[in-house]
PDB file of C-alpha atoms in Angstrom:
ATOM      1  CA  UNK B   1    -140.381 165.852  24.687  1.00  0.00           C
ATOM      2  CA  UNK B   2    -142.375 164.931  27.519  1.00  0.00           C
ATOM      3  CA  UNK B   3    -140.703 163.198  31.085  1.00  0.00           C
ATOM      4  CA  UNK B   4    -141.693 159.835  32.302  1.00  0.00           C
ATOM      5  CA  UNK B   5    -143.139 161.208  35.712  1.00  0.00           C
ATOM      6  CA  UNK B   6    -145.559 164.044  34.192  1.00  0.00           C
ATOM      7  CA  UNK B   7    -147.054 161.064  31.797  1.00  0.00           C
ATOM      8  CA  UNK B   8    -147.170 158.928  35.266  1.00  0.00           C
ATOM      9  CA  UNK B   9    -148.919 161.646  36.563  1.00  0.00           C
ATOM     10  CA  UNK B  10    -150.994 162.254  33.308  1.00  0.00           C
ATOM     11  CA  UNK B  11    -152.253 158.092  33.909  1.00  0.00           C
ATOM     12  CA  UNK B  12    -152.994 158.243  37.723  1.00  0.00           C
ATOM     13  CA  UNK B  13    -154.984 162.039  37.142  1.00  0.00           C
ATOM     14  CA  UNK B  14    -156.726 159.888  33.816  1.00  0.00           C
ATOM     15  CA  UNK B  15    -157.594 157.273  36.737  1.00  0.00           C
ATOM     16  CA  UNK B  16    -158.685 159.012  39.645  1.00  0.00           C
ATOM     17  CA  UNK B  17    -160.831 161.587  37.567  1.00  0.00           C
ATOM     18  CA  UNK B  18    -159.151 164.455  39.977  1.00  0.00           C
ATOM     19  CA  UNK B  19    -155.696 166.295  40.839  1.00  0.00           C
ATOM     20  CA  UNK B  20    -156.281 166.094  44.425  1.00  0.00           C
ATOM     21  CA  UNK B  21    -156.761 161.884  44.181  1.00  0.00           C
ATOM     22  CA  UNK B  22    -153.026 162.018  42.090  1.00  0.00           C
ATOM     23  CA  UNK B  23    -151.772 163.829  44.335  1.00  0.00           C
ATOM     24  CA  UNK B  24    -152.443 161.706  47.302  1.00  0.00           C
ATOM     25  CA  UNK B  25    -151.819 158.358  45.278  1.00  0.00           C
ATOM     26  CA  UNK B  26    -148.205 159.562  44.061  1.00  0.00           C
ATOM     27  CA  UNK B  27    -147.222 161.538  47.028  1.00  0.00           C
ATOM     28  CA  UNK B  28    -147.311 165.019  45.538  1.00  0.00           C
ATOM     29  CA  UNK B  29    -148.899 168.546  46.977  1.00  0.00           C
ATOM     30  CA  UNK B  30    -151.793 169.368  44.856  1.00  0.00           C
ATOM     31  CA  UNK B  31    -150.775 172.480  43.473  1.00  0.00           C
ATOM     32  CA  UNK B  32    -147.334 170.368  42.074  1.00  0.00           C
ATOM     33  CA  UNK B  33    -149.725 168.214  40.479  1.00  0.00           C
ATOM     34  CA  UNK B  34    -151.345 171.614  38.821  1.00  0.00           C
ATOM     35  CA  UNK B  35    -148.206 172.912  37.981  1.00  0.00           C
ATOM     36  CA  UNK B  36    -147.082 169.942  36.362  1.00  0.00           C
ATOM     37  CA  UNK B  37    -150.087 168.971  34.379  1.00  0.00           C
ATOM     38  CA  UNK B  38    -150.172 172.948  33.201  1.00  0.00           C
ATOM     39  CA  UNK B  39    -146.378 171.967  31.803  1.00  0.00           C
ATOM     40  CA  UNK B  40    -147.299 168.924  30.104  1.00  0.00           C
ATOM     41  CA  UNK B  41    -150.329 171.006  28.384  1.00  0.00           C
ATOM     42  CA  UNK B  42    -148.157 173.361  27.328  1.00  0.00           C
ATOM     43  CA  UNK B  43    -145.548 170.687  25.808  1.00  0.00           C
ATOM     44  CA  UNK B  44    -148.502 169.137  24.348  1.00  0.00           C
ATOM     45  CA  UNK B  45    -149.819 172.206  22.555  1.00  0.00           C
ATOM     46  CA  UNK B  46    -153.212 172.339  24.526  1.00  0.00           C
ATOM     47  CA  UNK B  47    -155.684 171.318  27.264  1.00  0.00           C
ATOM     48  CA  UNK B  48    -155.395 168.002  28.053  1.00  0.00           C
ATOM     49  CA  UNK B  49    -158.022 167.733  30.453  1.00  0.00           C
ATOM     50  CA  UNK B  50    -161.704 168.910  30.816  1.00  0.00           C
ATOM     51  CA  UNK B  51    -162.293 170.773  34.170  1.00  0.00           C
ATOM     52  CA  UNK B  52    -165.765 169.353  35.621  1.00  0.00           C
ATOM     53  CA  UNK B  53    -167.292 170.476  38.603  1.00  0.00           C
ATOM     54  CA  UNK B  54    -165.903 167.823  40.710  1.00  0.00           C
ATOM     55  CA  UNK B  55    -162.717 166.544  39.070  1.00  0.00           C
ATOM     56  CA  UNK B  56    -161.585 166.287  35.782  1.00  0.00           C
ATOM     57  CA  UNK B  57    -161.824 163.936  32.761  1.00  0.00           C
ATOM     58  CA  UNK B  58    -159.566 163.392  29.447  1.00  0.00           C
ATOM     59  CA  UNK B  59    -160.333 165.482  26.465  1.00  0.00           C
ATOM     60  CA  UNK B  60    -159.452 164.179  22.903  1.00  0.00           C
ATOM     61  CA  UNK B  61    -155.688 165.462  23.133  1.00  0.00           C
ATOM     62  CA  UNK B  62    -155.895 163.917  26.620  1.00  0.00           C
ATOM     63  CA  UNK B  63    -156.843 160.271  25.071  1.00  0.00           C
ATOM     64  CA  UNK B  64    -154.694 160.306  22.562  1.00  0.00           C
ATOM     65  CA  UNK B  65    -151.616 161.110  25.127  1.00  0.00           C
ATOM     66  CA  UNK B  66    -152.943 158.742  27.477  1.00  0.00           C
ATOM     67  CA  UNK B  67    -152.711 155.706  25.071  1.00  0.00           C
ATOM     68  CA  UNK B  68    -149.473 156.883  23.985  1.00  0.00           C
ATOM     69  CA  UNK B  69    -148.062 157.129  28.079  1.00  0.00           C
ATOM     70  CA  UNK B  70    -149.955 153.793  28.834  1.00  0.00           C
ATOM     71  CA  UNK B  71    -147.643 152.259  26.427  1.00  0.00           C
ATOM     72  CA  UNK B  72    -144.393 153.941  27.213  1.00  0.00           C
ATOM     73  CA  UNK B  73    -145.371 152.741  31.276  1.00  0.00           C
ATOM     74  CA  UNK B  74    -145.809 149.169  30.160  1.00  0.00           C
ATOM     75  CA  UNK B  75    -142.780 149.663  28.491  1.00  0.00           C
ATOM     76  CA  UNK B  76    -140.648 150.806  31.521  1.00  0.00           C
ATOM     77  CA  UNK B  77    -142.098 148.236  33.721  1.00  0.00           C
ATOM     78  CA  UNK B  78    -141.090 145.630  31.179  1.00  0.00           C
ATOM     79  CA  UNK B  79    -137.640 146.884  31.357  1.00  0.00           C
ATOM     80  CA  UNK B  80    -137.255 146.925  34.783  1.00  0.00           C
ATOM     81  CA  UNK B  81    -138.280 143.246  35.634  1.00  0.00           C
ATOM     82  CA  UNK B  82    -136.255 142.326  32.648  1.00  0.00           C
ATOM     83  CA  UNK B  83    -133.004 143.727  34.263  1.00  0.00           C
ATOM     84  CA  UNK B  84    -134.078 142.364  37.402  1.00  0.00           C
ATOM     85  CA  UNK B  85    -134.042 139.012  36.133  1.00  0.00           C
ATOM     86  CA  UNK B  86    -130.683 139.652  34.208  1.00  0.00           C
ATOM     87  CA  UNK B  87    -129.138 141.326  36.785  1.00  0.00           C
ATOM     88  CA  UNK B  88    -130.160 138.047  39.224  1.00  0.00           C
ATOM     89  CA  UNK B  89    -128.873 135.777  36.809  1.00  0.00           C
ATOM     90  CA  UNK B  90    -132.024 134.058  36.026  1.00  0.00           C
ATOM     91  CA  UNK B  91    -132.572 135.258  32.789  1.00  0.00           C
ATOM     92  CA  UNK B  92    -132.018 137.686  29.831  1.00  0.00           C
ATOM     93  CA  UNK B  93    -129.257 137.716  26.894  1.00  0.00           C
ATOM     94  CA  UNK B  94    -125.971 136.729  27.244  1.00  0.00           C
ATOM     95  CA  UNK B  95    -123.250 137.721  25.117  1.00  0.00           C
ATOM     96  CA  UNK B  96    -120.604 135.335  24.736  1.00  0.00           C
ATOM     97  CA  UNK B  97    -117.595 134.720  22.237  1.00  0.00           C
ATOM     98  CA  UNK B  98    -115.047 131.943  21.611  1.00  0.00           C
ATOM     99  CA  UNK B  99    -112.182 131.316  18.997  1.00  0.00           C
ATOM    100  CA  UNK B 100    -112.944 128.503  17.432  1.00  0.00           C
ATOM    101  CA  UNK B 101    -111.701 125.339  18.505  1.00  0.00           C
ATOM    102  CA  UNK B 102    -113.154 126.392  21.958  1.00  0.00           C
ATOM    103  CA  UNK B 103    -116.207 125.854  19.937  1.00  0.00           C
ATOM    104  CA  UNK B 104    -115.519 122.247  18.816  1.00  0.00           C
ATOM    105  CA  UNK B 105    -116.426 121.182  22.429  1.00  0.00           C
ATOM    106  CA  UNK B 106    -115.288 123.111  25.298  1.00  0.00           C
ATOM    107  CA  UNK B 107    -117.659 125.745  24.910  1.00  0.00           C
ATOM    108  CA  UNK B 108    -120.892 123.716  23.570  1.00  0.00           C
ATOM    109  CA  UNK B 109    -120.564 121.170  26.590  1.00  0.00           C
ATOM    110  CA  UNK B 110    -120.388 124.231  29.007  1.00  0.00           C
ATOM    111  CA  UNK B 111    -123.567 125.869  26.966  1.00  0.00           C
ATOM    112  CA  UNK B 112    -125.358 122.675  27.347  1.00  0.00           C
ATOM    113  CA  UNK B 113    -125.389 122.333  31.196  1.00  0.00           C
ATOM    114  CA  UNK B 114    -126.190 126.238  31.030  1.00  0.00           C
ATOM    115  CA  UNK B 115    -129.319 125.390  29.515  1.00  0.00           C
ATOM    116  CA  UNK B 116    -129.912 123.124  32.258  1.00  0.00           C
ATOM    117  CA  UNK B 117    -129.129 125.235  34.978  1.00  0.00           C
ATOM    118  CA  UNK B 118    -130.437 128.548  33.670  1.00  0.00           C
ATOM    119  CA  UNK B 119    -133.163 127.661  31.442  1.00  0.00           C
ATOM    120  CA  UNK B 120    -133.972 131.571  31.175  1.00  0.00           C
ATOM    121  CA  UNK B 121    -131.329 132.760  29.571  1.00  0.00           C
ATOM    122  CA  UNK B 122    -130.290 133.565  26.143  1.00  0.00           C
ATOM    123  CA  UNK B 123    -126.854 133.271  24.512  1.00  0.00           C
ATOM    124  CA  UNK B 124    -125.851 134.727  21.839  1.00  0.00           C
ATOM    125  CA  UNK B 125    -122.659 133.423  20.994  1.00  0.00           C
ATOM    126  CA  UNK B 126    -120.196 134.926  18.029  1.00  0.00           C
ATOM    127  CA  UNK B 127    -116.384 133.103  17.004  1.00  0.00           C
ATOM    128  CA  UNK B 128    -113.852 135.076  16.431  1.00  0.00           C
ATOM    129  CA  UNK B 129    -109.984 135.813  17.132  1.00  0.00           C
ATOM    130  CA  UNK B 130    -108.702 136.971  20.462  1.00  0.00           C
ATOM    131  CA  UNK B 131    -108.159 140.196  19.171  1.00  0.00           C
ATOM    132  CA  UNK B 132    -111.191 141.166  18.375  1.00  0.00           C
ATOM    133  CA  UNK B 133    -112.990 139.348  21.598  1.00  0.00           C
ATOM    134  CA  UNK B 134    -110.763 141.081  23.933  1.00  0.00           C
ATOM    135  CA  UNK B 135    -111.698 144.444  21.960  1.00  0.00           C
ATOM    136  CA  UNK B 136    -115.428 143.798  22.191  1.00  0.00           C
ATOM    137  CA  UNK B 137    -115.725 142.690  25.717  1.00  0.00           C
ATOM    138  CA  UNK B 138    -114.104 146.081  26.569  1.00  0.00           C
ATOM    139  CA  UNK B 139    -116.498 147.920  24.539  1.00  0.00           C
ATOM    140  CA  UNK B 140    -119.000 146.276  26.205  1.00  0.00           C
ATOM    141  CA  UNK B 141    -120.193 144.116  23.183  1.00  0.00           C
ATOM    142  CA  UNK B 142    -120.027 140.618  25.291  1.00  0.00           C
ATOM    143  CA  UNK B 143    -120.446 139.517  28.350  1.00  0.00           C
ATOM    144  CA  UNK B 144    -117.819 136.604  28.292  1.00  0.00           C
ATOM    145  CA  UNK B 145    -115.118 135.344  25.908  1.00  0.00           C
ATOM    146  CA  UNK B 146    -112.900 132.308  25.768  1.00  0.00           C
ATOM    147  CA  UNK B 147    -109.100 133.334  24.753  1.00  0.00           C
ATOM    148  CA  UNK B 148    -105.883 132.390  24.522  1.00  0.00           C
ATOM    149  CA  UNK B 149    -102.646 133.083  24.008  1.00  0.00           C
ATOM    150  CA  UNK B 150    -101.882 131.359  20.980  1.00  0.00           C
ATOM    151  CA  UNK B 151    -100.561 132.209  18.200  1.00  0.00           C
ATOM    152  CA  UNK B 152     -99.358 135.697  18.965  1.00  0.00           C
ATOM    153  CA  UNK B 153    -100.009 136.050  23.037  1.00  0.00           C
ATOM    154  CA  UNK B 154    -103.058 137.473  25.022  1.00  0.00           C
ATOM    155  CA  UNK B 155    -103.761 140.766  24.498  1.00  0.00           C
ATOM    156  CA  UNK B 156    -104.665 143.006  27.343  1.00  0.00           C
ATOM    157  CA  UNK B 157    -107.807 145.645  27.159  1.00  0.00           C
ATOM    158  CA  UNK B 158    -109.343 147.921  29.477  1.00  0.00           C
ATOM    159  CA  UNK B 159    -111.863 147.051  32.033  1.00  0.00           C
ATOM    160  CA  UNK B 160    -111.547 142.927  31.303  1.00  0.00           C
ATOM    161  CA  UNK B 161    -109.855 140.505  33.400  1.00  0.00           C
ATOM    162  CA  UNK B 162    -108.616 136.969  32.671  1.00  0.00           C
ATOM    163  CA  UNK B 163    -108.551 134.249  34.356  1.00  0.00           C
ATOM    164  CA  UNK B 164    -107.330 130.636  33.472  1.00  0.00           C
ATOM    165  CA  UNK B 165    -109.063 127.658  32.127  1.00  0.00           C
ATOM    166  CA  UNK B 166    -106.548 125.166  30.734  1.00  0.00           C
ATOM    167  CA  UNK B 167    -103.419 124.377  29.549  1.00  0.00           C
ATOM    168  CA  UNK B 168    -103.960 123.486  26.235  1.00  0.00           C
ATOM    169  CA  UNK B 169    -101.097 121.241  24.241  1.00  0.00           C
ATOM    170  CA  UNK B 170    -100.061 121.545  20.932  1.00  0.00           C
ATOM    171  CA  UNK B 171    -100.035 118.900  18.801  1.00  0.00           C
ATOM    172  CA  UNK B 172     -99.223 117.696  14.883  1.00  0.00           C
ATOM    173  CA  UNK B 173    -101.113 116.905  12.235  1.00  0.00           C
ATOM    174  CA  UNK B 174     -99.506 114.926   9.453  1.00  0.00           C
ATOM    175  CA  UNK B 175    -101.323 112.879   6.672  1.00  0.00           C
ATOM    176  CA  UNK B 176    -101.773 108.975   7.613  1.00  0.00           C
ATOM    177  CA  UNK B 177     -99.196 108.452   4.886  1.00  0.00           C
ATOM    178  CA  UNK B 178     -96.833 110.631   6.640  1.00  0.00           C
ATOM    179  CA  UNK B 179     -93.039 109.013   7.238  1.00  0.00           C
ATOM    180  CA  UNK B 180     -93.701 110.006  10.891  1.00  0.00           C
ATOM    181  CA  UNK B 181     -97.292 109.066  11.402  1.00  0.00           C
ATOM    182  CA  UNK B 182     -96.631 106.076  13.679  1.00  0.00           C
ATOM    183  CA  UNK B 183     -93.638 108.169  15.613  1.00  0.00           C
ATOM    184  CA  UNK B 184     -95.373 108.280  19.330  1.00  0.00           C
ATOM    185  CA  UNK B 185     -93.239 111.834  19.381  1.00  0.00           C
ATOM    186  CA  UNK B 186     -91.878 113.907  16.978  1.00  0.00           C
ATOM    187  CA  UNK B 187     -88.598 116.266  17.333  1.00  0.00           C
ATOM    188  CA  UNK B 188     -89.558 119.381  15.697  1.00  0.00           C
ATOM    189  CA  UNK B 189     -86.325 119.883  13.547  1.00  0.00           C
ATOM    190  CA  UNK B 190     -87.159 115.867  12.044  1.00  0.00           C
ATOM    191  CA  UNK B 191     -90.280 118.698   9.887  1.00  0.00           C
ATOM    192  CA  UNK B 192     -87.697 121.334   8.943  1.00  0.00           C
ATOM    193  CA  UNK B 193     -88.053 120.729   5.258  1.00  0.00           C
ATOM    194  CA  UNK B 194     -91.854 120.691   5.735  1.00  0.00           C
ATOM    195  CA  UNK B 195     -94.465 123.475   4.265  1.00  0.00           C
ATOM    196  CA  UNK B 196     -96.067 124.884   7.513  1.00  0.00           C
ATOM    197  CA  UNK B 197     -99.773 125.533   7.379  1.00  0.00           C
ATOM    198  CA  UNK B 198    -100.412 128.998   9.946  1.00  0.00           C
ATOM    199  CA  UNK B 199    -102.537 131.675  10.353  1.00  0.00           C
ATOM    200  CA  UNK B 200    -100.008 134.244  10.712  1.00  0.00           C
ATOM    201  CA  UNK B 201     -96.325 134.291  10.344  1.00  0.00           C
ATOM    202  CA  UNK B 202     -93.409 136.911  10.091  1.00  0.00           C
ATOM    203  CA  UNK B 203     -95.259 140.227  10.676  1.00  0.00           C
ATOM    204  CA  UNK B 204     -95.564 139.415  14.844  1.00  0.00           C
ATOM    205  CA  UNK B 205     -93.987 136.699  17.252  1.00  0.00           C
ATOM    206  CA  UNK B 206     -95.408 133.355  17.164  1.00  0.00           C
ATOM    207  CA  UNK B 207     -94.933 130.345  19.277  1.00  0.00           C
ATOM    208  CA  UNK B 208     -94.464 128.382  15.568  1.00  0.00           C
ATOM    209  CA  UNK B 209     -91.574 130.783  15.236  1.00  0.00           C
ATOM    210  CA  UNK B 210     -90.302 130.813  18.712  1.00  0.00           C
ATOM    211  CA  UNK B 211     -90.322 126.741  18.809  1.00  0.00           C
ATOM    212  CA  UNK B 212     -88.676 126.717  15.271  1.00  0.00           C
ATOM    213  CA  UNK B 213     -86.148 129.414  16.181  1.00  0.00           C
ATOM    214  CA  UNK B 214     -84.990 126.731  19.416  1.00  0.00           C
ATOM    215  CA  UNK B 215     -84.973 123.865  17.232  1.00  0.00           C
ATOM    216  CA  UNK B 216     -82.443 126.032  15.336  1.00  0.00           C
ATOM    217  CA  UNK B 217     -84.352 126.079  11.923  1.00  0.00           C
ATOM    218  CA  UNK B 218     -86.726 128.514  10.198  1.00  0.00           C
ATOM    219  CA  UNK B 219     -89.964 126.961   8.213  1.00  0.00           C
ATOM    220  CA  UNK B 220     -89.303 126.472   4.745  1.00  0.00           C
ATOM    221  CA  UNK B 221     -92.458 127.537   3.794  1.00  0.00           C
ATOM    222  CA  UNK B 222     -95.467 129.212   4.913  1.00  0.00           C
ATOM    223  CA  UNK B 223     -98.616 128.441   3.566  1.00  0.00           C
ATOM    224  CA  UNK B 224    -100.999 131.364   5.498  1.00  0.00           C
ATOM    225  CA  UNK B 225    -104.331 129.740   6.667  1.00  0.00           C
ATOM    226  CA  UNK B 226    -106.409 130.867   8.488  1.00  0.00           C
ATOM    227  CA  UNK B 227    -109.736 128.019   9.094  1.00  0.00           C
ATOM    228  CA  UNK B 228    -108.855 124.942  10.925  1.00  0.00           C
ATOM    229  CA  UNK B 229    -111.238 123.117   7.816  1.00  0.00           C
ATOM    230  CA  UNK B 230    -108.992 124.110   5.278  1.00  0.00           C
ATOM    231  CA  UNK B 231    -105.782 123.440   7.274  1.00  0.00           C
ATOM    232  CA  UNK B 232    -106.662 120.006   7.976  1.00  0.00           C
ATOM    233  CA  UNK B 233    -108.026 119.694   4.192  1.00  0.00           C
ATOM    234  CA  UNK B 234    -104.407 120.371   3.447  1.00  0.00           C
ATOM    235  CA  UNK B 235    -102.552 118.645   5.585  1.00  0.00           C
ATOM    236  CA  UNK B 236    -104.578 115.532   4.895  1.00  0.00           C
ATOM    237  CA  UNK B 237    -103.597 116.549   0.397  1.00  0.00           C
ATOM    238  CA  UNK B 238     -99.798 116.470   1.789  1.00  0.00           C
ATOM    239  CA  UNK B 239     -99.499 120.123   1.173  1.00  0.00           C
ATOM    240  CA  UNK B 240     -98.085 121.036   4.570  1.00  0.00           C
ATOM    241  CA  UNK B 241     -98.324 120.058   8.524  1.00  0.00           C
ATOM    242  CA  UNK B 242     -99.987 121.797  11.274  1.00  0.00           C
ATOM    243  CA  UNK B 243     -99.946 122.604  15.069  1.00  0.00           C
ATOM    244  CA  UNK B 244    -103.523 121.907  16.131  1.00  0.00           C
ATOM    245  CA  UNK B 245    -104.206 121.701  20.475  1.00  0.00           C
ATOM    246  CA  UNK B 246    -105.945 119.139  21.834  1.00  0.00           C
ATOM    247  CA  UNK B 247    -108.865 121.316  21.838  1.00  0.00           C
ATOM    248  CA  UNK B 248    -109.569 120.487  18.247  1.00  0.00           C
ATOM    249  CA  UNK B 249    -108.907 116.787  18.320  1.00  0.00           C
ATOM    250  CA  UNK B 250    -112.377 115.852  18.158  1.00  0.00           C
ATOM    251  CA  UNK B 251    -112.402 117.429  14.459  1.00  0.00           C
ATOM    252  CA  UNK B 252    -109.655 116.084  12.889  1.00  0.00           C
ATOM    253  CA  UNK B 253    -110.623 113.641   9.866  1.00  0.00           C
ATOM    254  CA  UNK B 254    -109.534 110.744  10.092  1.00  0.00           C
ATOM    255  CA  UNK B 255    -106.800 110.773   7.181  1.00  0.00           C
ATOM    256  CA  UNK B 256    -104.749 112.641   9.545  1.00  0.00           C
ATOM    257  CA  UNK B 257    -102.930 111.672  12.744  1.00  0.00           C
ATOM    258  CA  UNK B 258    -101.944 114.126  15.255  1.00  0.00           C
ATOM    259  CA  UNK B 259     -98.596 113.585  17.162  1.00  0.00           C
ATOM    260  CA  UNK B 260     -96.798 114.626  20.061  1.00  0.00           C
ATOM    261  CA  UNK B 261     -94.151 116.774  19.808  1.00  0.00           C
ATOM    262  CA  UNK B 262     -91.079 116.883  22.200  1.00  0.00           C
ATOM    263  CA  UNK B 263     -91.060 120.536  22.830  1.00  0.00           C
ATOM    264  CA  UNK B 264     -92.594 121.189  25.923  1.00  0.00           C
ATOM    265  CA  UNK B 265     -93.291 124.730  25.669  1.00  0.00           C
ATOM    266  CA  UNK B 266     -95.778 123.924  22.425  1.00  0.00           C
ATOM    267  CA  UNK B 267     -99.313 124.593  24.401  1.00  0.00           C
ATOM    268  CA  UNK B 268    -101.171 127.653  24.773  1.00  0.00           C
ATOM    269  CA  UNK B 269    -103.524 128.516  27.730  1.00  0.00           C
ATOM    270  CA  UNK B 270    -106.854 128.805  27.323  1.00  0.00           C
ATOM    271  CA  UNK B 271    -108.297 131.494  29.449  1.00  0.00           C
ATOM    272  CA  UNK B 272    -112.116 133.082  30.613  1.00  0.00           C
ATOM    273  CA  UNK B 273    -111.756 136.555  29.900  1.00  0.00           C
ATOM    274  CA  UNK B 274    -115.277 138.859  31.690  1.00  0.00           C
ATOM    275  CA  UNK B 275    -115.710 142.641  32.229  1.00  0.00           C
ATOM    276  CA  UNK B 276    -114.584 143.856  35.697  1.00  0.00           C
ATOM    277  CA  UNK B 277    -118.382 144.147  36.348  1.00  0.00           C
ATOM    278  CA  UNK B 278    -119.705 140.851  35.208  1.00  0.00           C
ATOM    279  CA  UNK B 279    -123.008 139.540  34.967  1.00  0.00           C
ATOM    280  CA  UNK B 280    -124.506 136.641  37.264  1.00  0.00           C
ATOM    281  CA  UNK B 281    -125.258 134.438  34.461  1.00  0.00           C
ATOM    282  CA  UNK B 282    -121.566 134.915  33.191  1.00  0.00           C
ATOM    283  CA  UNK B 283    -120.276 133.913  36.210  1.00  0.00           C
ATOM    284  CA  UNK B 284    -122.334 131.122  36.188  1.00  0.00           C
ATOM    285  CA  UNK B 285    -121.221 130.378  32.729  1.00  0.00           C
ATOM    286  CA  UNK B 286    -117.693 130.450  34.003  1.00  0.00           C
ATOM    287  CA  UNK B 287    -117.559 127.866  36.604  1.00  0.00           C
ATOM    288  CA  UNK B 288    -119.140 125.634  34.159  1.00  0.00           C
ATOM    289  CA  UNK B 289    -116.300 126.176  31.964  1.00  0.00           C
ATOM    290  CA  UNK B 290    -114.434 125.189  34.582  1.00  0.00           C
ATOM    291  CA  UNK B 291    -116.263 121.981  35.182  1.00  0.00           C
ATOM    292  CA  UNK B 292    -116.310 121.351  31.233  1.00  0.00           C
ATOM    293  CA  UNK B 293    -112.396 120.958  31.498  1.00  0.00           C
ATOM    294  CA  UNK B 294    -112.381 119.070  34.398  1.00  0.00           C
ATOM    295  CA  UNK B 295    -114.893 116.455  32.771  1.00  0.00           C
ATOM    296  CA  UNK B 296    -112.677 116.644  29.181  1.00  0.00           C
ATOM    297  CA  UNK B 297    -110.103 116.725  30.618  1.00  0.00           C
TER     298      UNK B 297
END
């Protein structure tokens, strides 16, 4: 209803008492200051000023308006040193997301010197598949995401680049009990007669299915799940094995073992994916990503 400049000009004619003192302070011809005050009246519904014999002064309507513009200035000028500081890198929010054995430590140990380094700014940080990251970093959701390219590839999306982090190896899990838990590597066709615990199977390529299919066997049996909690809860029952990367080694209970396997195509890449214009503080966020592998690994 009413634009930001005639309330600016509706403060600094409150302040000065007079048209012609406005005028000079925002750089305007006196009669533009007239014409646009006589607009805002008219968007207002009524005088907004009383005319004095030397200068002016607020009327009821123009108090009431005047509190009201005060706060929408205060507002603005908020705004602006907030971007300022985001747009430096010093501060802000920062949205960031992460499948989730990025989370286990890759991610936290890179948050944690971020915290150091730019005390100022906020992350928010959300898990989720690569799918979905890639989808909300090109709708402008996040600011930064940490993908990869397992089980089903990396996706592309508009607007977002990748670059990489790691090389990530896959290993498996097997109970302690496990007739292969002391084997320093495993063949891959010694588990053909094992249930496979997976996320996804059968409706899109996998690099399961792609390393089974070389091995020359299909799984026996699929048991679809998704959380790497419950996977290792059944692996460590017997129910089935797992590929889990190295990523996740930290997390895996100690009634499992994990094992390498001889395969050498079984590791995904790990990857920083960020908007084509990206933040400071995301870039920031990336090299320390970068050093996060480098001390892990």
């Amino acid at each position: 209803m009413f634009e930001v400049d005639a309330l600016r000009l509706l403060v600094a004619v409150a302040e000065t008492g007079s048209f012609t003192k406005a005028a000079v302070r925002l750089n305007y011809t006196q009669s533009a200051v007239s014409r646009r005050i006589a607009t805002l009246e008219q968007q207002a519904g009524g005088p907004l000023f009383e005319r004095l014999p030397r200068g002016v002064r607020l009327n009821p309507a123009g108090r009431t308006l005047h509190r009201h513009a005060l706060e929408v200035m205060d507002r603005l000028s908020r705004a602006a040193r907030e971007l300022a500081v985001l747009n430096a890198g010093h501060g802000g929010l920062l949205h960031i997301g992460a499948f989730a054995t990025a989370n286990i430590s890759l991610v936290p140990t890179a948050l944690r010197a971020l915290q150091h380094t730019r005390p100022e700014v906020e992350v928010i940080a959300v898990e989720g598949w690569t799918d979905t990251l890639m989808e909300r970093l090109a709708d402008g959701a996040l600011d930064l995401a940490v993908v990869s390219d397992y089980p089903s590839g990396l996706p592309s999306a508009d607007g977002v680049t990748t670059t990489v982090l790691c090389e990530d190896e896959l290993f498996v899990a097997l109970p302690r009990t496990h007739r292969l838990a002391g084997a320093r590597t495993v063949d891959l066709r010694e588990l053909r007669d094992e249930a496979w615990l997976h996320s996804a199977y059968g409706d899109r390529p996998t690099m399961l299915a792609d390393a089974c299919a070389r091995a020359g066997f299909t799984p026996r049996k699929i048991i679809r799940i998704a959380e790497w909690t419950a996977k290792f809860g059944y692996a460590a029952a017997g129910l089935g094995v797992a590929l889990v990367p190295s990523l996740a080694a930290r997390a895996v209970p100690g009634e499992l073992v994990l094992c390498r396997l001889t395969d050498p195509e079984l590791r995904r890449t790990v990857q920083v994916a960020l908007p084509t214009t990206p933040l400071p503080a995301a870039l920031t966020l990336r090299d320390l990503l970068h050093d996060a592998v480098d001390r892990t690994g």
